[in-house]
Amino acid sequence: MDIISLLEKNKEKVIEDSCRQINDVKLKGYTKVGSSITKQKLTSLYKKVIECASKKELMPMLHYTEKIAKERFASGYDLHEVQTAINALEENIWQIIFKNIKPDKLAESLGLVSSILGAGKDNLARNYVALATQTKASAINLQSLLSGSESIADNS
């Protein structure tokens, strides 16, 4: 069985197993939106994996992860939560590959899926960090921290 057929045939199982995994680790952002929305998000990501694997190109995943970086950042998700969700999906895809792909085709299939999701995770992280560095942190009032320093210096 080729990798595209395998991914399409096992879509529901991979997504259900990934949702269960995400639910088990109780990620704040995903717990807040609930299992139905989490399943929708994973389904969209899974479809991008299939699209990229079919076309053998990364741009659909890169565009998608840029979009989800903006959405998840704006919604208050921590980067590690989104990366954990992608890792759960990747792990469950690997399990399907190991069970169904012949040993002589494993490297190619795993390489394809790992390249797609690896590029996506990298792009997600870079976009997330870019968004975080654009956000202005409130300034620390150092004066209030230093206000007692004169009395300390006088007592020495």
Coordinates of N, CA and C in Angstrom, one line a residue:
M1 N 0.9 -1.2 0.0 CA 0.0 0.0 0.0 C 0.9 1.2 0.0
D2 N 0.6 2.2 -0.8 CA 1.4 3.4 -0.9 C 1.0 4.3 0.3
I3 N 1.8 5.3 0.6 CA 1.7 6.1 1.8 C 0.4 7.0 1.8
I4 N 0.0 7.5 0.6 CA -1.1 8.3 0.5 C -2.4 7.5 0.8
S5 N -2.5 6.4 0.2 CA -3.7 5.5 0.5 C -3.7 5.1 1.9
L6 N -2.6 4.8 2.5 CA -2.5 4.4 3.9 C -3.0 5.6 4.8
L7 N -2.5 6.8 4.5 CA -2.9 7.9 5.3 C -4.4 8.2 5.2
E8 N -4.9 8.1 4.0 CA -6.4 8.3 3.8 C -7.2 7.3 4.4
K9 N -6.8 6.0 4.3 CA -7.5 4.9 4.9 C -7.6 5.0 6.5
N10 N -6.5 5.5 7.1 CA -6.4 5.5 8.5 C -6.6 6.9 9.2
K11 N -7.2 7.8 8.4 CA -7.4 9.1 8.9 C -8.2 9.2 10.2
E12 N -9.3 8.5 10.3 CA -10.1 8.5 11.5 C -9.4 8.0 12.8
K13 N -8.7 6.8 12.6 CA -8.0 6.2 13.7 C -6.8 7.1 14.2
V14 N -6.1 7.7 13.2 CA -4.9 8.5 13.6 C -5.5 9.8 14.4
I15 N -6.5 10.3 13.9 CA -7.1 11.6 14.5 C -7.7 11.2 15.9
E16 N -8.4 10.1 16.0 CA -9.0 9.7 17.3 C -7.9 9.4 18.3
D17 N -6.9 8.7 17.9 CA -5.8 8.4 18.8 C -5.0 9.6 19.2
S18 N -4.8 10.5 18.3 CA -4.1 11.8 18.6 C -5.0 12.7 19.6
C19 N -6.3 12.7 19.3 CA -7.1 13.5 20.2 C -7.1 12.9 21.7
R20 N -7.1 11.6 21.7 CA -7.0 10.9 23.1 C -5.7 11.3 23.7
Q21 N -4.6 11.3 23.0 CA -3.3 11.6 23.5 C -3.3 13.0 24.1
I22 N -3.8 13.9 23.3 CA -3.8 15.4 23.7 C -4.7 15.5 24.9
N23 N -5.8 14.9 24.9 CA -6.7 15.0 26.1 C -6.0 14.4 27.3
D24 N -5.3 13.3 27.2 CA -4.6 12.7 28.3 C -3.6 13.7 29.0
V25 N -2.9 14.5 28.2 CA -1.9 15.4 28.8 C -2.4 16.7 29.2
K26 N -3.7 16.9 29.0 CA -4.5 18.1 29.5 C -3.8 19.4 29.2
L27 N -3.6 19.6 27.9 CA -3.0 20.9 27.4 C -4.1 22.0 27.6
K28 N -3.7 23.1 28.2 CA -4.6 24.1 28.6 C -5.5 24.7 27.5
G29 N -4.8 25.0 26.4 CA -5.6 25.6 25.2 C -6.5 24.6 24.6
Y30 N -6.1 23.4 24.5 CA -7.0 22.4 23.8 C -8.1 21.9 24.8
T31 N -7.8 21.9 26.1 CA -8.8 21.5 27.0 C -9.9 22.6 27.0
K32 N -9.5 23.9 26.9 CA -10.4 25.0 26.9 C -11.4 24.9 25.7
V33 N -10.9 24.6 24.5 CA -11.8 24.6 23.4 C -12.6 23.3 23.2
G34 N -12.2 22.3 23.9 CA -12.9 21.0 23.9 C -12.5 20.0 22.8
S35 N -13.0 18.8 22.9 CA -12.5 17.7 22.0 C -13.0 17.9 20.6
S36 N -14.2 18.5 20.4 CA -14.7 18.6 19.1 C -13.9 19.6 18.2
I37 N -13.5 20.7 18.8 CA -12.7 21.7 18.1 C -11.3 21.1 17.9
T38 N -10.8 20.4 18.9 CA -9.4 19.8 18.8 C -9.4 18.8 17.7
K39 N -10.5 18.1 17.5 CA -10.6 17.1 16.4 C -10.6 17.8 15.1
Q40 N -11.3 18.9 15.0 CA -11.3 19.7 13.8 C -9.9 20.2 13.4
K41 N -9.2 20.7 14.4 CA -7.9 21.3 14.2 C -6.9 20.1 13.7
L42 N -7.0 19.0 14.3 CA -6.1 17.9 13.9 C -6.5 17.4 12.5
T43 N -7.8 17.4 12.2 CA -8.2 16.9 10.9 C -7.7 17.9 9.8
S44 N -7.7 19.2 10.1 CA -7.1 20.1 9.1 C -5.7 19.9 8.9
L45 N -5.0 19.7 10.0 CA -3.5 19.4 9.9 C -3.2 18.1 9.2
Y46 N -4.0 17.1 9.5 CA -3.8 15.8 8.8 C -4.1 15.9 7.3
K47 N -5.1 16.7 6.9 CA -5.3 16.9 5.5 C -4.2 17.6 4.8
K48 N -3.5 18.5 5.5 CA -2.3 19.2 5.0 C -1.2 18.2 4.8
V49 N -1.0 17.3 5.7 CA 0.0 16.2 5.6 C -0.3 15.4 4.3
I50 N -1.5 15.0 4.1 CA -1.9 14.2 2.9 C -1.6 15.1 1.6
E51 N -2.0 16.3 1.7 CA -1.8 17.2 0.5 C -0.4 17.3 0.2
C52 N 0.4 17.6 1.2 CA 1.9 17.8 0.9 C 2.5 16.5 0.5
A53 N 2.1 15.3 1.0 CA 2.7 14.0 0.6 C 2.3 13.7 -0.8
S54 N 1.0 14.1 -1.2 CA 0.5 13.8 -2.5 C 1.3 14.6 -3.6
K55 N 1.5 15.9 -3.2 CA 2.2 16.8 -4.2 C 3.7 16.8 -4.0
K56 N 4.2 16.2 -2.9 CA 5.6 16.2 -2.6 C 6.1 17.6 -2.6
E57 N 5.4 18.4 -1.9 CA 5.9 19.8 -1.6 C 5.5 20.3 -0.3
L58 N 6.2 21.2 0.3 CA 6.1 21.7 1.7 C 5.2 23.0 1.8
M59 N 5.1 23.7 0.7 CA 4.4 25.0 0.8 C 3.1 25.0 1.5
P60 N 2.2 24.0 1.1 CA 0.9 24.0 1.8 C 1.0 23.9 3.4
M61 N 2.0 23.1 3.8 CA 2.2 23.0 5.3 C 2.8 24.3 5.9
L62 N 3.7 24.9 5.1 CA 4.3 26.1 5.6 C 3.3 27.3 5.7
H63 N 2.4 27.4 4.7 CA 1.4 28.4 4.8 C 0.4 28.1 5.9
Y64 N 0.1 26.8 6.1 CA -0.9 26.4 7.1 C -0.3 26.7 8.5
T65 N 1.0 26.3 8.8 CA 1.6 26.5 10.1 C 1.8 28.0 10.4
E66 N 2.0 28.8 9.4 CA 2.0 30.3 9.6 C 0.7 30.8 10.1
K67 N -0.4 30.3 9.5 CA -1.7 30.6 9.9 C -2.0 30.2 11.3
I68 N -1.7 28.9 11.6 CA -2.1 28.4 12.9 C -1.2 29.1 14.0
A69 N 0.0 29.5 13.7 CA 0.8 30.2 14.6 C 0.1 31.5 15.0
K70 N -0.4 32.2 14.0 CA -1.1 33.5 14.3 C -2.3 33.2 15.1
E71 N -3.1 32.2 14.7 CA -4.4 31.9 15.4 C -4.1 31.5 16.8
R72 N -3.2 30.5 17.0 CA -3.0 30.0 18.4 C -2.4 31.0 19.3
F73 N -1.4 31.8 18.7 CA -0.8 32.8 19.5 C -1.9 33.8 20.0
A74 N -2.7 34.3 19.1 CA -3.8 35.2 19.4 C -4.8 34.6 20.5
S75 N -5.0 33.3 20.4 CA -5.9 32.6 21.3 C -5.3 32.3 22.7
G76 N -4.0 32.5 22.8 CA -3.3 32.3 24.1 C -2.7 30.9 24.3
Y77 N -2.6 30.2 23.3 CA -2.0 28.8 23.4 C -0.5 29.0 23.6
D78 N 0.1 28.2 24.4 CA 1.6 28.2 24.5 C 2.1 27.4 23.3
L79 N 3.3 27.8 22.9 CA 3.9 27.1 21.7 C 4.1 25.6 22.0
H80 N 4.5 25.3 23.2 CA 4.7 23.8 23.5 C 3.4 23.0 23.3
E81 N 2.2 23.7 23.6 CA 0.9 23.0 23.4 C 0.7 22.6 22.0
V82 N 1.0 23.5 21.1 CA 0.7 23.3 19.7 C 1.7 22.3 19.1
Q83 N 3.0 22.4 19.6 CA 4.0 21.4 19.1 C 3.7 20.1 19.7
T84 N 3.1 20.0 20.9 CA 2.7 18.7 21.4 C 1.6 18.0 20.6
A85 N 0.7 18.8 20.2 CA -0.4 18.3 19.4 C 0.1 17.8 18.0
I86 N 1.0 18.5 17.4 CA 1.6 18.1 16.2 C 2.4 16.8 16.4
N87 N 3.1 16.7 17.5 CA 3.9 15.5 17.8 C 3.0 14.3 18.0
A88 N 1.8 14.5 18.6 CA 0.9 13.4 18.8 C 0.4 12.9 17.5
L89 N 0.1 13.8 16.6 CA -0.4 13.4 15.3 C 0.8 12.6 14.5
E90 N 2.0 13.2 14.6 CA 3.1 12.5 14.0 C 3.4 11.1 14.5
E91 N 3.3 11.0 15.8 CA 3.6 9.7 16.5 C 2.5 8.7 16.0
N92 N 1.3 9.1 15.9 CA 0.2 8.1 15.5 C 0.3 7.8 14.0
I93 N 0.8 8.7 13.2 CA 1.0 8.4 11.8 C 2.2 7.4 11.7
W94 N 3.2 7.6 12.5 CA 4.4 6.6 12.5 C 3.9 5.2 12.8
Q95 N 3.0 5.1 13.8 CA 2.5 3.8 14.2 C 1.8 3.1 13.1
I96 N 1.0 3.9 12.4 CA 0.3 3.3 11.2 C 1.3 2.9 10.1
I97 N 2.3 3.7 9.9 CA 3.3 3.4 8.9 C 4.1 2.1 9.3
F98 N 4.5 2.0 10.6 CA 5.3 0.8 11.0 C 4.5 -0.5 10.9
K99 N 3.2 -0.4 11.1 CA 2.3 -1.5 11.0 C 2.0 -2.0 9.6
N100 N 2.0 -1.0 8.7 CA 1.5 -1.3 7.3 C 2.4 -1.2 6.2
I101 N 3.6 -0.6 6.3 CA 4.5 -0.4 5.2 C 5.6 -1.4 5.3
K102 N 5.9 -1.9 4.2 CA 7.0 -3.0 4.1 C 8.3 -2.3 4.5
P103 N 9.2 -3.1 5.2 CA 10.5 -2.6 5.7 C 11.3 -1.8 4.6
D104 N 11.3 -2.3 3.4 CA 12.1 -1.6 2.4 C 11.5 -0.3 2.0
K105 N 10.3 0.1 2.4 CA 9.7 1.4 2.1 C 9.5 2.2 3.3
L106 N 10.0 1.7 4.5 CA 9.8 2.5 5.7 C 10.6 3.8 5.7
A107 N 11.8 3.8 5.3 CA 12.6 5.0 5.3 C 12.0 6.1 4.4
E108 N 11.5 5.7 3.3 CA 10.9 6.7 2.4 C 9.6 7.3 3.0
S109 N 8.8 6.4 3.5 CA 7.5 6.9 4.1 C 7.7 7.7 5.3
L110 N 8.5 7.2 6.2 CA 8.8 8.0 7.5 C 9.5 9.3 7.1
G111 N 10.4 9.3 6.2 CA 11.1 10.5 5.8 C 10.2 11.5 5.2
L112 N 9.2 11.1 4.4 CA 8.3 12.0 3.8 C 7.4 12.7 4.9
V113 N 6.8 11.9 5.8 CA 6.0 12.4 6.8 C 6.8 13.3 7.8
S114 N 7.9 12.8 8.2 CA 8.8 13.6 9.1 C 9.2 14.9 8.5
S115 N 9.5 14.9 7.2 CA 10.0 16.1 6.6 C 8.8 17.1 6.6
I116 N 7.6 16.7 6.2 CA 6.5 17.5 6.2 C 6.2 18.1 7.5
L117 N 6.1 17.3 8.5 CA 5.7 17.8 9.9 C 6.9 18.5 10.5
G118 N 8.1 18.1 10.3 CA 9.3 18.8 10.8 C 9.4 20.2 10.3
A119 N 9.1 20.4 9.0 CA 9.2 21.7 8.4 C 8.0 22.5 9.0
G120 N 6.9 21.9 9.2 CA 5.7 22.6 9.8 C 6.0 23.0 11.2
K121 N 6.6 22.2 12.0 CA 6.9 22.5 13.4 C 8.0 23.6 13.5
D122 N 9.0 23.5 12.6 CA 10.0 24.6 12.5 C 9.4 25.9 12.1
N123 N 8.5 25.9 11.1 CA 7.9 27.2 10.7 C 7.0 27.7 11.7
L124 N 6.2 26.8 12.4 CA 5.3 27.3 13.4 C 6.1 28.0 14.5
A125 N 7.2 27.3 15.0 CA 8.0 27.9 16.0 C 8.6 29.3 15.6
R126 N 9.1 29.4 14.4 CA 9.7 30.6 14.0 C 8.7 31.7 13.9
N127 N 7.5 31.4 13.5 CA 6.4 32.4 13.4 C 5.9 32.8 14.8
Y128 N 5.8 31.8 15.7 CA 5.4 32.0 17.0 C 6.4 33.0 17.8
V129 N 7.7 32.7 17.6 CA 8.7 33.5 18.3 C 8.6 34.9 17.7
A130 N 8.4 35.0 16.4 CA 8.3 36.4 15.8 C 7.2 37.1 16.3
L131 N 6.0 36.5 16.5 CA 4.9 37.1 17.1 C 5.1 37.5 18.6
A132 N 5.8 36.7 19.3 CA 6.1 36.9 20.7 C 7.0 38.1 20.9
T133 N 8.0 38.2 20.0 CA 8.9 39.3 20.1 C 8.3 40.7 19.6
Q134 N 7.2 40.6 18.9 CA 6.5 41.9 18.5 C 5.7 42.4 19.6
T135 N 5.3 41.5 20.6 CA 4.5 41.9 21.7 C 5.3 42.7 22.7
K136 N 4.8 43.8 23.0 CA 5.6 44.7 24.0 C 5.3 44.2 25.4
A137 N 6.4 43.9 26.1 CA 6.2 43.5 27.5 C 6.1 44.7 28.3
S138 N 5.4 44.7 29.4 CA 5.3 45.9 30.3 C 6.6 46.1 30.9
A139 N 7.0 47.3 31.1 CA 8.3 47.7 31.7 C 8.3 47.4 33.1
I140 N 9.4 47.1 33.6 CA 9.6 46.9 35.1 C 10.0 48.2 35.7
N141 N 9.3 48.6 36.8 CA 9.6 49.8 37.5 C 10.8 49.5 38.4
L142 N 12.0 49.8 37.9 CA 13.2 49.5 38.6 C 13.3 50.5 39.8
Q143 N 12.7 51.7 39.7 CA 12.8 52.6 40.8 C 12.3 52.0 42.1
S144 N 11.2 51.3 42.0 CA 10.6 50.7 43.2 C 11.5 49.6 43.7
L145 N 12.2 48.9 42.9 CA 13.2 47.9 43.3 C 14.4 48.5 44.0
L146 N 14.8 49.7 43.6 CA 16.0 50.3 44.1 C 15.7 51.3 45.2
S147 N 14.5 51.6 45.5 CA 14.2 52.6 46.5 C 14.7 52.3 47.9
G148 N 14.9 51.0 48.2 CA 15.4 50.7 49.5 C 16.9 50.6 49.5
S149 N 17.6 50.8 48.4 CA 19.0 50.5 48.3 C 19.9 51.5 49.1
E150 N 19.3 52.8 49.3 CA 20.1 53.8 50.0 C 20.2 53.4 51.5
S151 N 19.2 52.9 52.0 CA 19.2 52.5 53.4 C 20.1 51.3 53.6
I152 N 20.2 50.4 52.7 CA 21.1 49.3 52.8 C 22.6 49.8 52.7
A153 N 22.8 50.7 51.8 CA 24.2 51.2 51.7 C 24.6 52.0 52.9
D154 N 23.7 52.8 53.5 CA 24.0 53.6 54.7 C 24.3 52.7 55.9
N155 N 23.8 51.5 56.0 CA 24.0 50.6 57.1 C 25.2 49.8 57.0
S156 N 26.0 49.9 55.9 CA 27.2 49.1 55.8 C 28.4 49.7 56.4

